[in-house]
Coordinates of C-alpha atoms in Angstrom, one line a residue:
Chain J
X26 CA 77.3 -13.5 -48.8
X27 CA 79.6 -10.8 -47.2
X28 CA 79.0 -8.4 -51.0
X29 CA 75.3 -8.5 -49.5
X30 CA 76.1 -7.1 -45.7
X31 CA 74.5 -3.6 -46.0
X32 CA 77.2 -0.9 -44.4
X33 CA 75.7 -0.9 -40.3
X34 CA 73.6 1.7 -38.7
X35 CA 75.4 4.2 -36.8
X36 CA 73.5 6.3 -34.4
X37 CA 73.9 10.3 -34.7
X38 CA 71.9 11.8 -32.1
X39 CA 71.0 11.3 -28.1
X40 CA 68.4 9.4 -29.1
X41 CA 68.3 7.2 -31.2
X42 CA 71.9 6.2 -29.0
X43 CA 69.6 5.4 -26.2
X44 CA 66.8 4.0 -28.7
X45 CA 69.4 1.7 -30.7
X46 CA 70.9 0.2 -27.4
X47 CA 67.1 -0.9 -25.8
X48 CA 65.7 -2.0 -29.4
X49 CA 68.0 -2.1 -32.3
X50 CA 64.8 -1.5 -35.1
X51 CA 65.9 1.1 -37.0
X52 CA 69.4 -0.8 -37.1
X53 CA 67.8 -3.9 -38.5
X54 CA 65.8 -1.9 -41.4
X55 CA 68.6 0.2 -41.8
X56 CA 70.6 -2.6 -43.8
X57 CA 68.0 -4.3 -45.1
X58 CA 66.3 -1.8 -46.8
X59 CA 68.8 1.6 -47.2
X60 CA 72.3 0.3 -47.2
X61 CA 71.4 -2.9 -48.9
X62 CA 73.4 -4.1 -51.9
X63 CA 71.6 -4.1 -54.9
X64 CA 73.3 -5.1 -58.9
X65 CA 73.9 -1.9 -60.6
X66 CA 72.3 -4.1 -63.5
X67 CA 68.9 -3.9 -63.0
X68 CA 66.3 -3.3 -65.7
X69 CA 62.9 -1.2 -65.1
X70 CA 61.7 -5.4 -65.5
X71 CA 62.9 -5.2 -61.4
X72 CA 61.2 -2.4 -60.4
X73 CA 57.6 -4.5 -59.8
X74 CA 58.3 -6.0 -56.8
X75 CA 58.2 -2.0 -55.1
X76 CA 55.2 -1.5 -57.4
X77 CA 53.2 -4.4 -55.8
X78 CA 54.5 -3.7 -51.9
X79 CA 52.0 -0.3 -52.9
X80 CA 49.2 -2.3 -54.7
X81 CA 49.1 -4.4 -51.4
X82 CA 48.8 -0.9 -49.4
X83 CA 46.1 0.5 -51.5
X84 CA 44.1 -2.3 -50.9
X85 CA 44.5 -2.6 -47.4
X86 CA 44.8 1.2 -46.5
X87 CA 41.3 1.0 -49.1
X88 CA 39.6 -2.2 -48.2
X89 CA 39.8 -0.5 -44.3
X90 CA 38.0 2.3 -45.7
X91 CA 35.2 0.2 -47.4
X92 CA 34.6 -1.9 -44.4
X93 CA 34.0 0.4 -42.3
X94 CA 31.0 1.6 -44.9
X95 CA 30.0 -2.0 -46.2
X96 CA 27.1 -4.4 -44.5
X97 CA 28.0 -8.8 -45.3
X98 CA 25.1 -9.6 -44.7
X99 CA 22.8 -11.0 -48.0
X100 CA 19.7 -8.5 -47.3
X101 CA 21.6 -5.7 -47.2
X102 CA 25.5 -6.0 -48.9
X103 CA 24.4 -5.1 -52.1
X104 CA 22.5 -2.0 -51.2
X105 CA 25.8 -1.2 -48.9
X106 CA 27.9 -0.8 -51.7
X107 CA 25.6 1.3 -53.9
X108 CA 25.3 3.5 -50.5
X109 CA 29.2 3.7 -50.8
X110 CA 28.9 4.7 -54.4
X111 CA 26.2 7.1 -53.5
X112 CA 25.9 8.5 -50.0
X113 CA 29.9 8.3 -48.6
X114 CA 32.0 10.7 -49.6
X115 CA 34.7 9.7 -51.4
X116 CA 32.5 6.8 -51.8
X117 CA 32.7 5.7 -55.4
X118 CA 36.5 6.7 -55.3
X119 CA 37.6 4.4 -52.4
X120 CA 35.4 1.7 -54.0
X121 CA 36.8 1.9 -57.5
X122 CA 40.0 2.5 -56.1
X123 CA 39.7 -0.8 -54.6
X124 CA 37.8 -2.9 -57.4
X125 CA 40.4 -1.2 -59.7
X126 CA 43.4 -1.6 -57.7
X127 CA 43.0 -5.8 -57.7
X128 CA 43.7 -5.4 -61.4
X129 CA 46.4 -3.5 -60.6
X130 CA 47.6 -6.4 -58.3
X131 CA 47.6 -8.6 -61.3
X132 CA 48.8 -6.6 -63.4
X133 CA 51.9 -5.3 -61.4
X134 CA 52.3 -9.8 -60.4
X135 CA 52.3 -10.8 -63.5
X136 CA 54.8 -9.1 -65.0
X137 CA 56.5 -9.6 -62.0
X138 CA 56.0 -13.3 -62.7
X139 CA 57.1 -13.0 -65.6
X140 CA 60.4 -11.2 -65.1
X141 CA 61.0 -14.0 -62.9
X142 CA 60.4 -16.9 -66.2
X143 CA 62.9 -14.1 -68.8
X144 CA 65.5 -13.6 -66.2
X145 CA 65.6 -17.0 -65.1
X146 CA 65.1 -15.9 -61.1
X147 CA 63.7 -19.5 -59.8
X148 CA 66.7 -20.5 -60.2
X149 CA 69.6 -22.3 -57.9
X150 CA 69.4 -20.3 -54.9
X151 CA 66.4 -18.2 -55.7
X152 CA 64.1 -21.7 -55.7
X153 CA 62.3 -21.2 -51.9
X154 CA 62.6 -17.2 -52.8
X155 CA 60.2 -18.5 -55.9
X156 CA 58.2 -20.7 -54.0
X157 CA 56.9 -18.5 -51.5
X158 CA 56.4 -15.3 -54.9
X159 CA 53.9 -18.3 -55.7
X160 CA 53.0 -18.8 -52.5
X161 CA 52.3 -14.9 -52.5
X162 CA 50.9 -15.3 -55.2
X163 CA 47.9 -17.9 -55.0
X164 CA 47.2 -15.7 -51.5
X165 CA 46.6 -13.2 -53.6
X166 CA 43.4 -15.3 -55.7
X167 CA 41.9 -16.4 -52.9
X168 CA 41.7 -13.1 -50.8
X169 CA 40.3 -11.4 -54.9
X170 CA 38.0 -13.7 -55.1
X171 CA 37.0 -13.8 -51.5
X172 CA 36.4 -9.6 -51.7
X173 CA 34.4 -10.0 -55.6
X174 CA 31.7 -12.1 -53.2
X175 CA 31.1 -9.2 -51.0
X176 CA 28.9 -7.0 -54.1
X177 CA 27.0 -9.5 -53.9
X178 CA 26.3 -8.9 -57.9
X179 CA 25.3 -11.8 -60.1
X180 CA 28.6 -12.4 -61.1
X181 CA 29.8 -12.9 -57.4
X182 CA 27.2 -15.3 -56.9
X183 CA 27.4 -17.3 -59.6
X184 CA 31.7 -16.7 -59.3
X185 CA 31.4 -18.2 -56.0
X186 CA 28.4 -21.3 -56.7
X187 CA 31.5 -22.6 -59.2
X188 CA 34.6 -21.7 -57.6
X189 CA 33.1 -23.4 -54.5
X190 CA 31.3 -26.5 -56.5
X191 CA 35.4 -27.1 -57.9
X192 CA 35.4 -29.4 -54.8
X193 CA 32.7 -31.5 -55.0
X194 CA 34.8 -32.9 -58.3
X195 CA 36.2 -34.6 -54.8
X196 CA 35.3 -38.4 -54.6
X197 CA 33.7 -39.3 -51.9
X198 CA 33.5 -36.1 -49.4
X199 CA 33.0 -33.4 -51.8
X200 CA 29.6 -32.1 -51.6
X201 CA 30.3 -32.9 -47.8
X202 CA 33.1 -30.3 -48.2
X203 CA 31.1 -27.7 -50.3
X204 CA 28.4 -27.7 -47.5
X205 CA 30.8 -27.1 -45.3
X206 CA 32.8 -24.2 -46.9
X207 CA 29.7 -22.8 -47.7
X208 CA 27.5 -23.1 -44.6
X209 CA 24.7 -24.3 -46.8
X210 CA 23.1 -25.6 -49.1
X211 CA 23.8 -23.1 -51.7
X212 CA 26.0 -19.9 -51.5
X213 CA 23.8 -17.7 -48.6
X214 CA 24.4 -15.4 -46.2
X215 CA 26.4 -17.9 -43.9
X216 CA 29.3 -17.9 -47.1
X217 CA 28.7 -14.7 -47.5
X218 CA 30.1 -13.7 -42.9
X219 CA 32.8 -16.0 -43.6
X220 CA 33.9 -15.1 -46.9
X221 CA 34.3 -11.5 -45.2
X222 CA 36.6 -11.9 -42.0
X223 CA 38.7 -13.9 -43.8
X224 CA 38.8 -11.4 -47.1
X225 CA 40.1 -9.5 -44.1
X226 CA 41.8 -11.6 -42.6
X227 CA 44.0 -12.5 -45.5
X228 CA 45.8 -10.0 -46.5
X229 CA 47.3 -9.5 -43.0
X230 CA 48.8 -12.8 -44.0
X231 CA 50.3 -12.6 -47.3
X232 CA 51.8 -9.0 -45.4
X233 CA 53.2 -12.0 -43.9
X234 CA 54.7 -13.9 -46.1
X235 CA 55.4 -10.9 -47.9
X236 CA 58.1 -10.2 -44.7
X237 CA 59.6 -13.9 -45.6
X238 CA 59.6 -12.9 -49.9
X239 CA 61.5 -10.2 -48.8
X240 CA 63.7 -11.6 -46.3
X241 CA 64.6 -14.5 -48.3
X242 CA 65.6 -12.0 -51.1
X243 CA 68.0 -10.3 -48.8
X244 CA 69.8 -13.4 -47.9
X245 CA 70.3 -14.5 -51.9
X246 CA 70.2 -11.2 -53.1
X247 CA 68.4 -9.9 -56.7
X248 CA 68.9 -11.5 -59.5
X249 CA 69.6 -9.1 -62.7
X250 CA 69.5 -9.2 -66.4
X251 CA 72.9 -11.3 -67.0
X252 CA 71.9 -14.0 -64.9
X253 CA 75.5 -14.0 -63.4
X254 CA 75.9 -13.7 -59.8
X255 CA 77.5 -10.7 -57.4
X256 CA 81.4 -11.4 -57.5
X257 CA 82.3 -7.9 -55.9
X258 CA 81.0 -4.6 -54.0
X259 CA 81.6 -2.0 -56.4
X260 CA 79.3 -4.0 -58.8
X261 CA 76.2 -3.1 -56.3
X262 CA 75.0 0.1 -55.4
X263 CA 73.2 0.7 -52.1
X264 CA 69.4 0.5 -52.4
X265 CA 68.8 3.9 -51.0
X266 CA 68.7 6.0 -53.7
X267 CA 69.6 4.5 -55.9
X268 CA 67.0 2.2 -56.2
X269 CA 64.3 3.8 -54.6
X270 CA 63.8 6.2 -56.8
X271 CA 64.1 4.4 -59.7
X272 CA 61.3 2.0 -58.0
X273 CA 59.6 5.3 -57.4
X274 CA 59.7 6.6 -60.9
X275 CA 58.2 3.4 -62.3
X276 CA 55.5 3.6 -59.3
X277 CA 54.7 7.4 -60.7
X278 CA 54.3 5.8 -64.6
X279 CA 52.6 2.9 -62.9
X280 CA 49.6 5.0 -60.9
X281 CA 49.4 7.0 -64.1
X282 CA 48.2 3.8 -65.5
X283 CA 46.7 3.0 -62.6
X284 CA 44.3 6.6 -61.8
X285 CA 43.0 6.5 -66.2
X286 CA 41.8 3.7 -65.1
X287 CA 40.2 5.2 -61.8
X288 CA 39.3 7.9 -63.5
X289 CA 38.3 7.2 -66.7
X290 CA 37.0 3.8 -67.5
X291 CA 35.9 2.7 -63.4
X292 CA 33.9 -0.3 -64.7
X293 CA 35.4 -1.4 -67.5
X294 CA 37.6 -4.7 -66.3
X295 CA 34.6 -5.2 -64.5
X296 CA 31.3 -7.3 -65.6
X297 CA 28.4 -5.1 -65.9
X298 CA 26.0 -8.3 -64.9
X299 CA 27.8 -7.5 -61.3
X300 CA 24.8 -4.5 -61.2
X301 CA 22.2 -7.0 -61.0
X302 CA 21.3 -8.1 -57.2
X303 CA 22.0 -12.0 -56.8
X304 CA 19.9 -13.9 -57.7
X305 CA 19.8 -18.0 -56.8
X306 CA 17.0 -18.9 -59.3
X307 CA 18.7 -17.1 -62.6
X308 CA 21.9 -17.8 -64.1
X309 CA 23.5 -15.2 -66.0
X310 CA 23.8 -16.7 -69.7
X311 CA 27.3 -16.4 -69.8
X312 CA 29.5 -16.7 -66.4
X313 CA 33.0 -15.3 -66.8
X314 CA 35.2 -14.7 -64.0
X315 CA 37.5 -11.3 -63.1
X316 CA 40.0 -11.4 -66.5
X317 CA 43.0 -12.3 -64.5
X318 CA 41.8 -15.5 -63.9
X319 CA 40.6 -15.9 -67.6
X320 CA 43.4 -18.2 -68.7
X321 CA 43.0 -21.1 -65.5
X322 CA 39.1 -20.5 -66.5
X323 CA 40.1 -21.7 -70.3
X324 CA 42.1 -24.7 -68.7
X325 CA 39.2 -25.4 -66.4
X326 CA 37.0 -25.5 -69.5
X327 CA 38.9 -26.8 -72.4
X328 CA 38.3 -30.6 -70.1
X329 CA 35.8 -32.6 -70.6
X330 CA 35.6 -34.1 -67.4
X331 CA 35.1 -32.5 -64.3
X332 CA 37.4 -33.9 -61.3
X333 CA 40.1 -33.7 -64.5
X334 CA 39.7 -30.4 -64.9
X335 CA 39.4 -29.6 -61.2
X336 CA 42.9 -30.6 -61.4
X337 CA 44.3 -29.7 -64.3
X338 CA 43.3 -26.3 -63.2
X339 CA 45.5 -26.9 -59.9
X340 CA 48.7 -28.0 -61.8
X341 CA 49.1 -25.2 -64.1
X342 CA 49.5 -23.5 -60.8
X343 CA 51.1 -26.2 -58.9
X344 CA 53.4 -26.6 -62.2
X345 CA 54.8 -23.2 -60.8
X346 CA 56.1 -25.0 -57.8
X347 CA 58.1 -27.7 -59.0
X348 CA 60.0 -25.1 -62.1
X349 CA 62.9 -24.5 -60.0
X350 CA 63.5 -28.3 -60.7
X351 CA 61.8 -28.6 -64.2
X352 CA 64.7 -26.1 -66.0
X353 CA 67.4 -28.2 -66.5
X354 CA 70.0 -25.0 -68.0
X355 CA 72.4 -23.8 -65.6
X356 CA 72.3 -20.5 -67.2
X357 CA 70.0 -18.2 -66.1
X358 CA 69.1 -14.7 -68.1
X359 CA 67.1 -15.8 -70.9
X360 CA 69.6 -13.4 -72.8
X361 CA 71.9 -15.6 -73.2
X362 CA 69.7 -19.2 -74.4
X363 CA 68.9 -18.0 -77.5
X364 CA 66.2 -21.5 -77.8
X365 CA 64.6 -19.9 -74.6
X366 CA 64.4 -16.2 -75.6
X367 CA 62.0 -17.9 -78.3
X368 CA 59.8 -20.6 -76.1
X369 CA 59.4 -17.8 -73.3
X370 CA 57.6 -15.6 -76.1
X371 CA 55.5 -18.1 -77.5
X372 CA 54.5 -19.2 -73.7
X373 CA 53.4 -15.1 -72.9
X374 CA 51.1 -15.4 -76.7
X375 CA 49.8 -19.2 -75.2
X376 CA 48.6 -17.6 -71.6
X377 CA 46.8 -14.1 -73.3
X378 CA 45.6 -16.7 -75.8
X379 CA 44.0 -18.9 -72.5
X380 CA 42.9 -15.3 -71.3
X381 CA 41.1 -14.5 -74.2
X382 CA 39.5 -18.2 -74.7
X383 CA 38.5 -17.9 -71.5
X384 CA 36.8 -15.2 -72.5
X385 CA 35.0 -16.8 -75.0
X386 CA 32.4 -19.1 -75.1
X387 CA 33.4 -22.8 -74.6
X388 CA 32.7 -24.3 -77.9
X389 CA 33.0 -25.1 -81.4
X390 CA 36.3 -23.6 -82.6
X391 CA 37.7 -22.1 -78.5
X392 CA 37.2 -24.8 -77.0
X393 CA 39.1 -25.9 -79.8
X394 CA 42.1 -23.6 -79.2
X395 CA 41.5 -23.8 -75.6
X396 CA 42.5 -27.6 -75.4
X397 CA 45.1 -26.7 -77.7
X398 CA 46.7 -23.9 -75.6
X399 CA 46.5 -26.3 -72.4
X400 CA 48.3 -28.7 -73.8
X401 CA 50.7 -26.2 -75.0
X402 CA 51.2 -25.1 -71.5
X403 CA 52.0 -28.1 -70.3
X404 CA 54.3 -29.3 -72.8
X405 CA 56.4 -25.8 -71.8
X406 CA 56.8 -26.5 -68.2
X407 CA 56.9 -30.7 -68.7
X408 CA 59.1 -31.0 -71.8
X409 CA 60.8 -27.5 -73.0
X410 CA 61.6 -26.5 -70.1
X411 CA 63.8 -30.0 -69.2
X412 CA 65.2 -30.8 -72.7
X413 CA 66.2 -27.1 -73.7
X414 CA 68.4 -27.7 -71.5
X415 CA 70.4 -30.2 -72.9
X416 CA 70.6 -29.5 -76.2
X417 CA 70.6 -25.1 -76.1
X418 CA 74.1 -24.1 -77.0
X419 CA 74.3 -20.6 -74.8
X420 CA 75.8 -17.5 -75.8
X421 CA 78.5 -17.1 -73.5
X422 CA 77.9 -15.0 -70.2
X423 CA 80.6 -12.8 -69.3
X424 CA 82.7 -12.7 -66.3
X425 CA 81.1 -10.0 -63.9
X426 CA 77.7 -8.2 -64.5
X427 CA 80.6 -5.5 -65.2
X428 CA 80.5 -4.9 -69.4
X429 CA 76.0 -4.5 -69.2
X430 CA 76.8 -2.6 -66.7
X431 CA 79.2 -0.2 -68.4
X432 CA 77.3 -0.9 -71.4
X433 CA 80.8 -2.0 -73.7
X434 CA 79.9 -5.4 -74.6
X435 CA 76.1 -7.0 -74.7
X436 CA 74.9 -4.2 -75.7
X437 CA 71.2 -5.1 -76.2
X438 CA 71.4 -7.9 -75.3
X439 CA 70.6 -7.4 -71.1
X440 CA 67.5 -5.2 -72.0
X441 CA 66.1 -2.2 -72.8
X442 CA 65.7 -0.4 -69.3
X443 CA 69.1 -0.7 -67.5
Chain Y
X25 CA 74.1 -49.2 -23.6
X26 CA 73.6 -50.7 -19.8
X27 CA 70.3 -52.2 -18.4
X28 CA 70.1 -49.2 -15.7
X29 CA 70.6 -46.6 -18.5
X30 CA 68.3 -48.7 -21.0
X31 CA 65.3 -48.6 -18.0
X32 CA 65.7 -44.9 -16.7
X33 CA 65.0 -43.7 -20.5
X34 CA 62.6 -45.9 -20.9
X35 CA 60.9 -44.6 -18.0
X36 CA 61.5 -40.8 -19.0
X37 CA 60.5 -41.6 -23.0
X38 CA 57.1 -43.6 -22.0
X39 CA 56.4 -40.3 -19.6
X40 CA 58.2 -37.8 -22.4
X41 CA 56.6 -39.4 -25.4
X42 CA 52.2 -39.9 -23.8
X43 CA 52.9 -36.1 -22.2
X44 CA 53.1 -35.0 -25.5
X45 CA 50.5 -37.4 -27.7
X46 CA 48.1 -36.2 -24.2
X47 CA 48.7 -32.5 -25.1
X48 CA 48.4 -33.4 -29.4
X49 CA 45.3 -34.6 -28.6
X50 CA 43.4 -32.5 -27.1
X51 CA 45.1 -29.5 -29.2
X52 CA 43.0 -31.8 -31.9
X53 CA 40.1 -32.1 -30.5
X54 CA 39.6 -28.4 -29.7
X55 CA 40.0 -27.7 -33.0
X56 CA 36.8 -29.3 -34.0
X57 CA 34.3 -26.7 -32.8
X58 CA 36.4 -24.6 -34.8
X59 CA 35.8 -27.0 -37.6
X60 CA 32.1 -28.3 -36.6
X61 CA 31.2 -24.7 -37.0
X62 CA 31.5 -23.7 -40.9
X63 CA 29.1 -26.6 -41.1
X64 CA 25.0 -25.9 -42.3
X65 CA 23.5 -23.9 -39.3
X66 CA 20.1 -25.5 -37.4
X67 CA 18.3 -22.7 -38.8
X68 CA 20.0 -23.8 -42.3
X69 CA 19.0 -26.8 -41.9
X70 CA 15.6 -26.7 -40.5
X71 CA 14.8 -25.3 -43.5
X72 CA 10.9 -27.2 -44.1
X73 CA 10.1 -29.1 -47.1
X74 CA 8.3 -27.7 -50.0
X75 CA 4.7 -28.3 -51.3
X76 CA 3.7 -28.0 -54.8
X77 CA 0.2 -28.1 -56.0
X78 CA 1.1 -28.9 -59.8
X79 CA -2.6 -28.2 -61.1
X80 CA -2.0 -24.2 -63.3
X81 CA 0.9 -26.0 -64.9
X82 CA 0.4 -27.2 -68.6
X83 CA 1.3 -29.6 -70.7
X84 CA 4.7 -28.9 -71.6
X85 CA 4.9 -26.2 -69.1
X86 CA 8.4 -26.0 -66.5
X87 CA 7.9 -24.4 -63.5
X88 CA 10.9 -23.4 -60.9
X89 CA 10.4 -23.8 -56.9
X90 CA 13.1 -22.7 -54.5
X91 CA 13.3 -26.1 -51.8
X92 CA 16.7 -25.6 -48.9
X93 CA 17.7 -22.3 -51.6
X94 CA 18.1 -24.6 -54.5
X95 CA 15.9 -24.7 -57.5
X96 CA 13.8 -27.5 -58.6
X97 CA 12.1 -28.0 -62.2
X98 CA 8.9 -29.6 -62.3
X99 CA 7.9 -30.2 -65.8
X100 CA 4.8 -31.3 -67.6
X101 CA 6.1 -33.2 -69.7
X102 CA 4.1 -33.7 -73.5
X103 CA 3.8 -37.3 -74.5
X104 CA 6.1 -36.6 -77.7
X105 CA 8.6 -35.8 -74.3
X106 CA 7.9 -38.6 -72.5
X107 CA 7.8 -41.2 -75.5
X108 CA 11.2 -40.3 -76.3
X109 CA 13.2 -39.7 -72.9
X110 CA 12.0 -43.4 -72.5
X111 CA 13.5 -44.6 -75.6
X112 CA 16.4 -43.8 -74.6
X113 CA 18.7 -46.7 -74.4
X114 CA 20.5 -46.9 -71.2
X115 CA 23.7 -47.7 -71.9
X116 CA 24.4 -44.9 -74.0
X117 CA 24.0 -42.5 -70.8
X118 CA 27.4 -40.5 -70.0
X119 CA 26.0 -41.4 -66.3
X120 CA 23.7 -45.0 -65.6
X121 CA 22.5 -44.0 -62.1
X122 CA 19.0 -42.4 -61.9
X123 CA 20.3 -39.9 -59.1
X124 CA 16.8 -40.5 -57.5
X125 CA 16.5 -40.1 -54.0
X126 CA 13.8 -42.3 -54.2
X127 CA 15.4 -45.1 -55.7
X128 CA 19.0 -45.7 -55.1
X129 CA 21.1 -47.6 -56.9
X130 CA 18.4 -47.7 -59.3
X131 CA 19.4 -47.3 -63.6
X132 CA 18.7 -44.8 -65.4
X133 CA 15.9 -45.6 -67.6
X134 CA 13.2 -43.1 -67.4
X135 CA 10.9 -44.9 -65.1
X136 CA 13.3 -44.0 -62.7
X137 CA 13.6 -41.2 -62.7
X138 CA 10.2 -40.3 -62.0
X139 CA 6.7 -41.5 -60.3
X140 CA 4.6 -40.3 -62.9
X141 CA 5.9 -40.3 -66.5
X142 CA 3.4 -36.9 -66.4
X143 CA 6.0 -34.8 -64.3
X144 CA 9.8 -34.3 -64.2
X145 CA 11.1 -33.7 -61.2
X146 CA 14.9 -32.7 -60.6
X147 CA 16.8 -30.5 -58.8
X148 CA 17.7 -27.7 -61.2
X149 CA 21.8 -27.4 -60.4
X150 CA 24.5 -28.6 -63.3
X151 CA 26.1 -31.5 -61.8
X152 CA 28.9 -29.4 -63.4
X153 CA 30.0 -26.5 -61.0
X154 CA 26.2 -25.9 -60.0
X155 CA 25.4 -24.1 -62.9
X156 CA 21.2 -23.2 -63.4
X157 CA 20.5 -25.1 -67.1
X158 CA 18.2 -23.3 -69.0
X159 CA 14.8 -25.1 -70.2
X160 CA 13.4 -25.8 -73.2
X161 CA 16.9 -25.2 -74.5
X162 CA 19.3 -28.2 -76.3
X163 CA 18.5 -31.3 -78.5
X164 CA 15.7 -32.6 -77.1
X165 CA 14.1 -30.0 -76.1
X166 CA 15.3 -31.0 -72.4
X167 CA 18.1 -28.3 -70.8
X168 CA 21.5 -26.7 -71.8
X169 CA 23.6 -25.5 -69.1
X170 CA 24.8 -21.8 -70.2
X171 CA 28.2 -22.1 -68.7
X172 CA 29.6 -24.9 -69.6
X173 CA 27.4 -26.5 -72.0
X174 CA 25.9 -29.2 -70.9
X175 CA 22.8 -30.5 -72.6
X176 CA 20.0 -32.8 -70.2
X177 CA 17.0 -34.6 -71.9
X178 CA 13.6 -34.5 -70.4
X179 CA 14.4 -36.8 -68.2
X180 CA 17.2 -34.6 -66.7
X181 CA 19.9 -37.0 -67.7
X182 CA 23.4 -35.3 -69.7
X183 CA 23.2 -36.1 -72.7
X184 CA 27.3 -33.9 -73.1
X185 CA 29.4 -33.4 -71.4
X186 CA 30.9 -31.4 -69.1
X187 CA 28.7 -32.5 -66.7
X188 CA 29.8 -36.4 -65.4
X189 CA 26.4 -36.9 -63.4
X190 CA 22.1 -36.8 -64.3
X191 CA 20.2 -33.9 -62.4
X192 CA 19.3 -35.1 -58.9
X193 CA 15.9 -36.1 -58.7
X194 CA 15.4 -34.8 -55.1
X195 CA 13.3 -36.5 -52.3
X196 CA 9.1 -35.7 -53.2
X197 CA 5.9 -37.4 -52.5
X198 CA 2.2 -37.5 -54.1
X199 CA 0.7 -35.7 -51.8
X200 CA -2.4 -36.3 -53.8
X201 CA -3.0 -36.4 -57.7
X202 CA -2.0 -32.3 -58.1
X203 CA -0.2 -31.8 -55.0
X204 CA 3.6 -33.1 -54.3
X205 CA 5.8 -32.2 -51.4
X206 CA 9.6 -32.1 -52.1
X207 CA 11.9 -33.0 -49.2

């Protein structure tokens, strides 16, 4: 793995020499983030890791500010959100940034995950890197769910009611667990307080796991669009300035999309019912989660049995943990797997379809379609991926990543961006 | 291995394992207050029972009262609703348990679901994922859950999933002919 060893840091002045002798912190960061050898052929799909890091920082900074003006109490929570929107200087900006930032965070993470699926980034030796990533995704989902209760609107209240009720499906102890989670017989002040506390805690735990994710990445190195492992130092460039600038440019484009939502349609991704204060005696006509949970909601509702529905919904994420061992093909990148490439795009459309079904009422054709799509979702992981490895004839792999860098052979096969 | 080795190692091992076990048990026990504090506190648990006056509720009318933070449906059933509810065969139901806290273990016949045939009292929380069913909607004019489409009859029994259980009948008693106490 000596290819992955970035040039070490050499202190140039008296202060850094003094510091490095006592606490070699620059020497720790420098080879990991400045000179770290990165494949020369990464395309724009690979910029989302950096974008996600920025998303996390935006959420943490805006969240800390919001908590200075928010009151986690059933009598004041809803009003304190309006107070933030109307009275606090730039409160509207910071709240919309936090709310839409969550959507942008999930948009980026979905692109990041599907990039990993397309290029087979989860395969040996990056299985653990992938698993840590799935854990991060789960922690993001938990954080988003906890945070959604805080505005104390109708969707907040009923979303939390439905999701805490998942646990009542557990045989024998289910109801006791639900009461324990809520701290009451229904969602109430105790629930709001603990959700606020945990919503504040989890992002910092995410930061910790992100450190593990990056650490793991730096041990095995980046994957790349060809899926061929690096062989020579010449196939790499130092992370800075090459990828700091490439990631930076992608970030600017991404932030333009963010700004479009933030300034021109800040409520389009939210639900209007959440501007009605929580009422424990009235259920909204349709309880729908935020868009980023819709595919899983569709899977939940597709199953007519309560316990099975909850189990299958959790299994739809759980299956990602064993993905590195389900895919039997030794070839990583879909660029050299003609059949997998088609199945990949079918899978993308199935996920989008499930998202659409999650937003629709669970009846008639919608219900039939969500059942079909749910079956296909698992069919992809449990049948297509294991079997395809045996039947597919991959296209010949290049000897190294260099043809894709020099654009001689393999043009148009590998990627659009690099 | 010589005998002295065995005894020496055995004694050390015992002390080592015993000390470690004590520490582990102590640590696990000290976690309990931190787990238990999340359960409903005394204030939440002390929520008193509610007394409801049935006098103003007309035949065919359904009201919702709040008990322990949960909605409770009280329906003054029409003779037709009673008749239809009584004619349903228990075997045809998704959930054959009465789910009546006053009659634990009874079967789900309409007689076991109500104390007085004119009045149905049931916790208004869908047994699927906790939404509040809408009164007067769905087949048989019972309840329809707007979230995932479960249908309940005028006896609060589930007729169509995904809900797995009948609406829960809370503990209640008739204090007089026109007053009930829930809880």
